[in-house]
Short mmCIF file of C-alpha atoms and ligand atoms in Angstrom, two decimals:
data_model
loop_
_atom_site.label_atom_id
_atom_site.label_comp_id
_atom_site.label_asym_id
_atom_site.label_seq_id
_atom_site.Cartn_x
_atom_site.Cartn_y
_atom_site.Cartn_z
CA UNK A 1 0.00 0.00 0.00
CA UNK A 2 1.12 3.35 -1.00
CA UNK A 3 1.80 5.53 2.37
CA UNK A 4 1.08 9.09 2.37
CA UNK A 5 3.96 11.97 2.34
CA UNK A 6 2.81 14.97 4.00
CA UNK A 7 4.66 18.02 2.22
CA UNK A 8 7.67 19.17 3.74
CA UNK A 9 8.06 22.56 1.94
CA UNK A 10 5.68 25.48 0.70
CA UNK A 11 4.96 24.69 -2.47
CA UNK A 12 6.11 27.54 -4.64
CA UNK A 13 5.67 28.13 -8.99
CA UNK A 14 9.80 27.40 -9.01
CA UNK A 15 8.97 24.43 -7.43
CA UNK A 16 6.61 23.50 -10.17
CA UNK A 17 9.30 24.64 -12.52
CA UNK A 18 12.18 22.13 -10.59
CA UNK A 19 9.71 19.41 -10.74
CA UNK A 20 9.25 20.17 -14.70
CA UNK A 21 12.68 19.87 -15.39
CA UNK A 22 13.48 16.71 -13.02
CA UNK A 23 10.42 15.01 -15.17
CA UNK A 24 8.72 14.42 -11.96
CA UNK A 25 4.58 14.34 -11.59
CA UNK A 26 2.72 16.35 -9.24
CA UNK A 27 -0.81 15.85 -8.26
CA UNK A 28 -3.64 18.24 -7.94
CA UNK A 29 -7.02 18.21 -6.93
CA UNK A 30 -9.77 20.16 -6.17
CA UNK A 31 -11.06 21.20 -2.64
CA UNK A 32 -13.78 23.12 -1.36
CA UNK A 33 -13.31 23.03 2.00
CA UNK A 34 -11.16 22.58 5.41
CA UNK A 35 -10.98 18.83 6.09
CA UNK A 36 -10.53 17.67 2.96
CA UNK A 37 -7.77 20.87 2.35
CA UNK A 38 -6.65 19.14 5.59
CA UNK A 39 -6.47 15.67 4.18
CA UNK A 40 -5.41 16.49 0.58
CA UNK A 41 -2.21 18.04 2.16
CA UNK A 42 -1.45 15.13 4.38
CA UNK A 43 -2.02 12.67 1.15
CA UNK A 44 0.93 14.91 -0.44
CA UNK A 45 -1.16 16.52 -3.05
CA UNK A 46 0.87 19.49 -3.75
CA UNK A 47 -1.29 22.42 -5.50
CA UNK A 48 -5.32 22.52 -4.44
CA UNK A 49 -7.58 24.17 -6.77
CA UNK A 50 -10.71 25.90 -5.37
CA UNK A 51 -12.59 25.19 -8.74
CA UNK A 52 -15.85 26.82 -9.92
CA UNK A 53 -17.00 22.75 -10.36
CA UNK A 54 -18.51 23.93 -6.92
CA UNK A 55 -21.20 25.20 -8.58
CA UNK A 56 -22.20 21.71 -9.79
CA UNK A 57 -20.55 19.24 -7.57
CA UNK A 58 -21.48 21.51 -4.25
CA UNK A 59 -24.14 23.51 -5.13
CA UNK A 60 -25.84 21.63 -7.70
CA UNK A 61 -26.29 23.83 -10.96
CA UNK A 62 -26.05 22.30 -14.51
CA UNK A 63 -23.01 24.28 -15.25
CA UNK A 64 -20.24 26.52 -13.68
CA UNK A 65 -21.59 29.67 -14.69
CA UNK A 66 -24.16 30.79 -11.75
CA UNK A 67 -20.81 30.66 -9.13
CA UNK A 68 -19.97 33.94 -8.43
CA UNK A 69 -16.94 35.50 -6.57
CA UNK A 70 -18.22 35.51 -3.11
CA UNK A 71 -18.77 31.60 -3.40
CA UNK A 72 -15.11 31.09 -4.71
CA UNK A 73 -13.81 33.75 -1.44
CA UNK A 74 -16.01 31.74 0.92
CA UNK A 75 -14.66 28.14 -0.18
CA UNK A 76 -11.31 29.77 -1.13
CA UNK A 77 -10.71 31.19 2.70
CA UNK A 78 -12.24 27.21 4.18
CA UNK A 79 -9.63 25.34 2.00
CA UNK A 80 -6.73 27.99 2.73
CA UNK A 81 -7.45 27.36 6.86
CA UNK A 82 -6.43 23.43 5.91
CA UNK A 83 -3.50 24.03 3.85
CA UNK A 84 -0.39 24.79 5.62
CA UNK A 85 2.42 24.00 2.39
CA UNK A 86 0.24 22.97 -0.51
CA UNK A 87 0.00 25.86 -3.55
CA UNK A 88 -3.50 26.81 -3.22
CA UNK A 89 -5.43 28.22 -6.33
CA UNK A 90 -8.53 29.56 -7.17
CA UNK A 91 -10.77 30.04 -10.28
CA UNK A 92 -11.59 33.28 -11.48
CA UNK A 93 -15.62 32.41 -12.20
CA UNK A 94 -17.80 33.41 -14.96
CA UNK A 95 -18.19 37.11 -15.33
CA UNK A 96 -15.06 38.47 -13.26
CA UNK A 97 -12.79 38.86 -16.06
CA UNK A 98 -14.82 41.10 -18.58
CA UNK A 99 -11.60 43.08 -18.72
CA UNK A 100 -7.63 43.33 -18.17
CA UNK A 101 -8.74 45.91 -15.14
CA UNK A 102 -11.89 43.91 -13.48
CA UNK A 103 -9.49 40.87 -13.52
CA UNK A 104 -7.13 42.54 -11.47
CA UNK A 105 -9.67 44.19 -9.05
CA UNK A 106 -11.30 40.53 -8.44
CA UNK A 107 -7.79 38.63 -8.37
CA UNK A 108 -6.87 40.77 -5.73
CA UNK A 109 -9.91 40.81 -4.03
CA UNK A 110 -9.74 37.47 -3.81
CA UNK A 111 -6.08 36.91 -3.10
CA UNK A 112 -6.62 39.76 -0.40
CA UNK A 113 -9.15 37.61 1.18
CA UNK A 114 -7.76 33.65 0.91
CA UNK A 115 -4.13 34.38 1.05
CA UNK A 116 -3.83 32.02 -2.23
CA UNK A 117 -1.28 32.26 -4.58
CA UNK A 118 -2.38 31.79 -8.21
CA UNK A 119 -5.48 32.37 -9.95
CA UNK A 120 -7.14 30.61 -12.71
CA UNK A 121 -9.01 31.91 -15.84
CA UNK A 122 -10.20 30.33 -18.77
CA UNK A 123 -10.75 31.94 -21.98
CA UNK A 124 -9.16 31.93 -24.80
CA UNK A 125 -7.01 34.49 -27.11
CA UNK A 126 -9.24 36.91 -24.92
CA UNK A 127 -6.78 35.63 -21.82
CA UNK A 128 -3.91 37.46 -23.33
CA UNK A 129 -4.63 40.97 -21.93
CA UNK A 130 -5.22 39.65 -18.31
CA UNK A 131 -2.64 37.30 -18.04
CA UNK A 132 -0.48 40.14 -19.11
CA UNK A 133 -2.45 42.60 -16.59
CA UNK A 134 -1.88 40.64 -14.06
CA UNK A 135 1.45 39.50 -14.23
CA UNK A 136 2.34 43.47 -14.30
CA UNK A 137 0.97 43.56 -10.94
CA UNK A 138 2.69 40.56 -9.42
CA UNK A 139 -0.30 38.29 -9.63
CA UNK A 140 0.79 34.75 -10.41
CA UNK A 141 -1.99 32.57 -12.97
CA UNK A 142 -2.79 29.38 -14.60
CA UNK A 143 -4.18 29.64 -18.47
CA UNK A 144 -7.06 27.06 -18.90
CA UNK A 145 -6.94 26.15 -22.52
CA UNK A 146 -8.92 23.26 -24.30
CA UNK A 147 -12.56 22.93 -22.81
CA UNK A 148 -13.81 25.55 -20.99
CA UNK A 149 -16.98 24.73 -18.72
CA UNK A 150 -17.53 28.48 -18.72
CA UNK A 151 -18.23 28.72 -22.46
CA UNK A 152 -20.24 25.55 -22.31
CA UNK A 153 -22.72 27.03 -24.48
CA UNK A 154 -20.73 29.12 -26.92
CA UNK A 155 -19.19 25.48 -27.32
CA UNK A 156 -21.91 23.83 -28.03
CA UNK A 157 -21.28 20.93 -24.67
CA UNK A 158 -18.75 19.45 -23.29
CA UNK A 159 -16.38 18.37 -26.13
CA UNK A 160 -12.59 17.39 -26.71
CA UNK A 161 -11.07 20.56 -28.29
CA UNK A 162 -8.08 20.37 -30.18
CA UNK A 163 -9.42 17.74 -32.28
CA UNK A 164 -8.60 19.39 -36.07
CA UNK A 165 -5.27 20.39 -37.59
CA UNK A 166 -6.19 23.90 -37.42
CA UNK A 167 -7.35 24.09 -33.90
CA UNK A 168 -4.35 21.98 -32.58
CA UNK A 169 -1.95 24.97 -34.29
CA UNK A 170 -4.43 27.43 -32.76
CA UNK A 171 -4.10 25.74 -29.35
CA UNK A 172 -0.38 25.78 -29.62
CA UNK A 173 0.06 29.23 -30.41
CA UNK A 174 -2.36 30.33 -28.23
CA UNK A 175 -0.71 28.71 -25.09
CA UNK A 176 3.13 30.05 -26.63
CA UNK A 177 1.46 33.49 -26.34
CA UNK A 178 0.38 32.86 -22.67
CA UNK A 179 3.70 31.79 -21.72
CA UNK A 180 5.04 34.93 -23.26
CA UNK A 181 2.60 36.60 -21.59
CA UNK A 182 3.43 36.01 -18.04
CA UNK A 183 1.60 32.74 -17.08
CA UNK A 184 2.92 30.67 -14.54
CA UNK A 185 0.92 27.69 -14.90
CA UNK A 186 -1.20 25.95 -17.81
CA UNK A 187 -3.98 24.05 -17.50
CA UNK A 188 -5.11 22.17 -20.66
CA UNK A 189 -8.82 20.47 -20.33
CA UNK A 190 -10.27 17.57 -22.53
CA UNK A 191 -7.30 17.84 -25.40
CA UNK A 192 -5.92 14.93 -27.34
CA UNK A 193 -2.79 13.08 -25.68
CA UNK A 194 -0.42 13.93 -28.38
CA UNK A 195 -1.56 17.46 -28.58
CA UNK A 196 -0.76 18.00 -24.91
CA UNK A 197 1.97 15.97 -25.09
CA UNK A 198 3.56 19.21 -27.65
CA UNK A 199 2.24 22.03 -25.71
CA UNK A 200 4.32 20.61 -22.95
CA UNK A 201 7.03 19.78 -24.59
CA UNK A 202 7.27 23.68 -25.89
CA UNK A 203 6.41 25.11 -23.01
CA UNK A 204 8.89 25.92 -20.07
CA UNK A 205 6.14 26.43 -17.61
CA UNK A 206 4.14 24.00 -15.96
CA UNK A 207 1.62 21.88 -17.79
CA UNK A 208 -1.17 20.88 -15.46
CA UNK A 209 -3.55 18.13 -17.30
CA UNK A 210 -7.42 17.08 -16.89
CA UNK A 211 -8.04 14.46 -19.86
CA UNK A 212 -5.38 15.31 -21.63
CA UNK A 213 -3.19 12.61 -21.33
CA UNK A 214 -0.45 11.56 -18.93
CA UNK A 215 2.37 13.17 -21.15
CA UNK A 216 1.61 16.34 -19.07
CA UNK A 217 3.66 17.87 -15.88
CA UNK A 218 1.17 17.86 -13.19
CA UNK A 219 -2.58 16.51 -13.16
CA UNK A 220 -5.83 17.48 -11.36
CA UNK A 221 -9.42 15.75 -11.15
CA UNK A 222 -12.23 16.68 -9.38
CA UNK A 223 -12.18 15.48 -5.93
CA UNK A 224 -15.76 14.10 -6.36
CA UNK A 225 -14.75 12.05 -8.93
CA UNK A 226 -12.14 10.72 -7.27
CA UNK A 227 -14.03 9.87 -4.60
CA UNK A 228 -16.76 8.03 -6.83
CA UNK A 229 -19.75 10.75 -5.11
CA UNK A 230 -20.38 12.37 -8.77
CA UNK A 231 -23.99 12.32 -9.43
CA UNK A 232 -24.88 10.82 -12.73
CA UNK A 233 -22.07 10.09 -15.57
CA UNK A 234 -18.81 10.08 -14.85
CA UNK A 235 -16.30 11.56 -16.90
CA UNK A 236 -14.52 9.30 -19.25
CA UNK A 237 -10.86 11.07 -17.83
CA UNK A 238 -11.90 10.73 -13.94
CA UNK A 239 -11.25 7.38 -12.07
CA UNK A 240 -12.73 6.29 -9.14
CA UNK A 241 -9.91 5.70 -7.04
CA UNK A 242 -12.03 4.58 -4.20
CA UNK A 243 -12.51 1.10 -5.48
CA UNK A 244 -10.80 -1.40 -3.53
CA UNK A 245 -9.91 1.11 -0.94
CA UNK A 246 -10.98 1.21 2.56
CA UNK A 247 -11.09 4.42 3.43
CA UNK A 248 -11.08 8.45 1.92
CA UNK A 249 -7.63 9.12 2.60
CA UNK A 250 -6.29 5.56 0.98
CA UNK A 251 -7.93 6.71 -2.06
CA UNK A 252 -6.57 10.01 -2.48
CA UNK A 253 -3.26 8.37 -1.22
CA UNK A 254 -4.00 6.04 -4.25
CA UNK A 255 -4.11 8.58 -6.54
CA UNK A 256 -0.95 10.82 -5.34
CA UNK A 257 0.44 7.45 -6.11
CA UNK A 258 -0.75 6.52 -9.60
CA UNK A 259 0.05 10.19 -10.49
CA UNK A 260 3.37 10.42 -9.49
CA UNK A 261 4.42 6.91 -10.95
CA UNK A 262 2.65 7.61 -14.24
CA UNK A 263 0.40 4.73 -13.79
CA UNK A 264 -2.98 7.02 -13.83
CA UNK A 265 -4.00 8.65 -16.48
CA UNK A 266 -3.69 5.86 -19.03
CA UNK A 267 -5.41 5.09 -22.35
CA UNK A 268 -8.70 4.83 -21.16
CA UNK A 269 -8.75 7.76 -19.63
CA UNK A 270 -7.25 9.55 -22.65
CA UNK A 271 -8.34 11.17 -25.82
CA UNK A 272 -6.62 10.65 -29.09
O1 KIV B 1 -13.41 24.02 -11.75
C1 KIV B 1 -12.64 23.07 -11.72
O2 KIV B 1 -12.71 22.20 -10.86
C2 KIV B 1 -11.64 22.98 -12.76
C3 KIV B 1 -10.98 21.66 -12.93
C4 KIV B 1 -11.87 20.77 -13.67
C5 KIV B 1 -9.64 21.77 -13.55
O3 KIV B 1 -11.40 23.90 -13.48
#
């Protein structure tokens, strides 16, 4: 059985970077509040996202898009009481990031309030301006490229994006720009293997991966998921890592595990 290594240092974005360039995994998850923050951290995850999932996963909606900023501040300051070294980060939700100068009064609103240390925003070509924004002011973010829950319906559903020549180049270029722009992190959602597998490659920042394959730095699932609590279909890039486990913290355990020795994600839980 796989035993648990609490952190031993804060978790920084050079830290990512070391990792990175060693070729070793890190895992992420998502938290929404203190115990699990708690557990995650003892179970060695090393950066918790406060996603806006918690709108459907928590607080029931279809979609992402009715969670505003005072839900992610609420969960955001719960989870940051149970984290003492992991990298905590939060989403930027629907709505906050209508410009380079809202994103940076909500970022620091929030950042004010939680203490965390990167944001998150999805979007895409339209990210350039904030990123930049808020890297002028010291802000540290992850890009979200690939499937973005927020644009749901612009997308037409949930959907693998990256899929056609010309949208793979697209991608690509797009997440070069971000880099150049000042992004510390990237996180690429529901994008073929090989596909992420080249961003990450090109990229000297971290690569953070949800159904994108496991050629990827870092990768995240929703802690729901992982847990096997989802209501309704499961995602074909989650795994319920509490099957033949006999307890919560053996399964996140599990998954630090699988993670870090490359054994999860695997084909199944891939896209081509
Ligand atoms: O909101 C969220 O939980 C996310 C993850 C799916 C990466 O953005």
């Amino acid at each position: 059985m796989y035993i648990p290594k609490p952190l031993e240092d804060r978790i920084t974005i050079p830290h990512l970077k070391q990792l990175k360039q060693q070729a070793e995994k890190f895992a992420c998850l998502t938290a929404y509040d203190y115990s699990f923050a708690r557990l995650l951290e003892e179970c060695g995850v090393e950066v918790v996202l406060v996603g806006d999932s918690l709108g459907m996963v928590i607080q029931g909606h279809e979609t992402t898009i009715p969670v505003t900023l005072d839900d992610i501040k609420y969960h955001g300051r719960a989870v940051a009481a149970g984290l003492q070294n992991a990298m905590l980060m939060l989403d930027m939700p629907f709505g906050s990031l209508n410009s380079p100068q809202q994103a940076l009064d909500h970022a620091s609103e929030l950042i004010k309030q939680t203490e965390a240390q990167v944001v998150k925003l999805e979007g895409w070509e339209s990210q350039l301006p904030i990123v930049e924004n808020l890297a002028h002011f010291g802000i540290a973010t992850c890009a979200h490229l690939g499937l973005q829950p927020q644009m749901v319906h612009k997308m037409g559903g949930y959907r693998v994006q990256g899929k056609a020549e010309g949208a793979a180049a697209q991608m690509l270029a797009t997440a070069v720009d971000l880099e150049g722009a000042g992004a510390d992190i990237l996180l690429l959602e529901c994008v073929p293997a090989g596909l992420a597998a080249e961003i990450t490659a090109t990229l000297t920042i971290p690569v953070i991966g949800i159904g994108a394959g496991p050629h990827v730095d870092g990768q995240i699932l929703v802690l729901q998921d992982v847990l096997n609590v989802t209501a309704g279909k499961k995602p074909r890039f989650s795994k319920n890592f509490m099957q033949d486990q006999s307890s919560i913290q053996d399964a996140i355990a599990r998954y630090v595990s699988e993670v870090k020795s490359g054994k999860f994600p695997d084909e199944s839980h891939s896209f081509a």
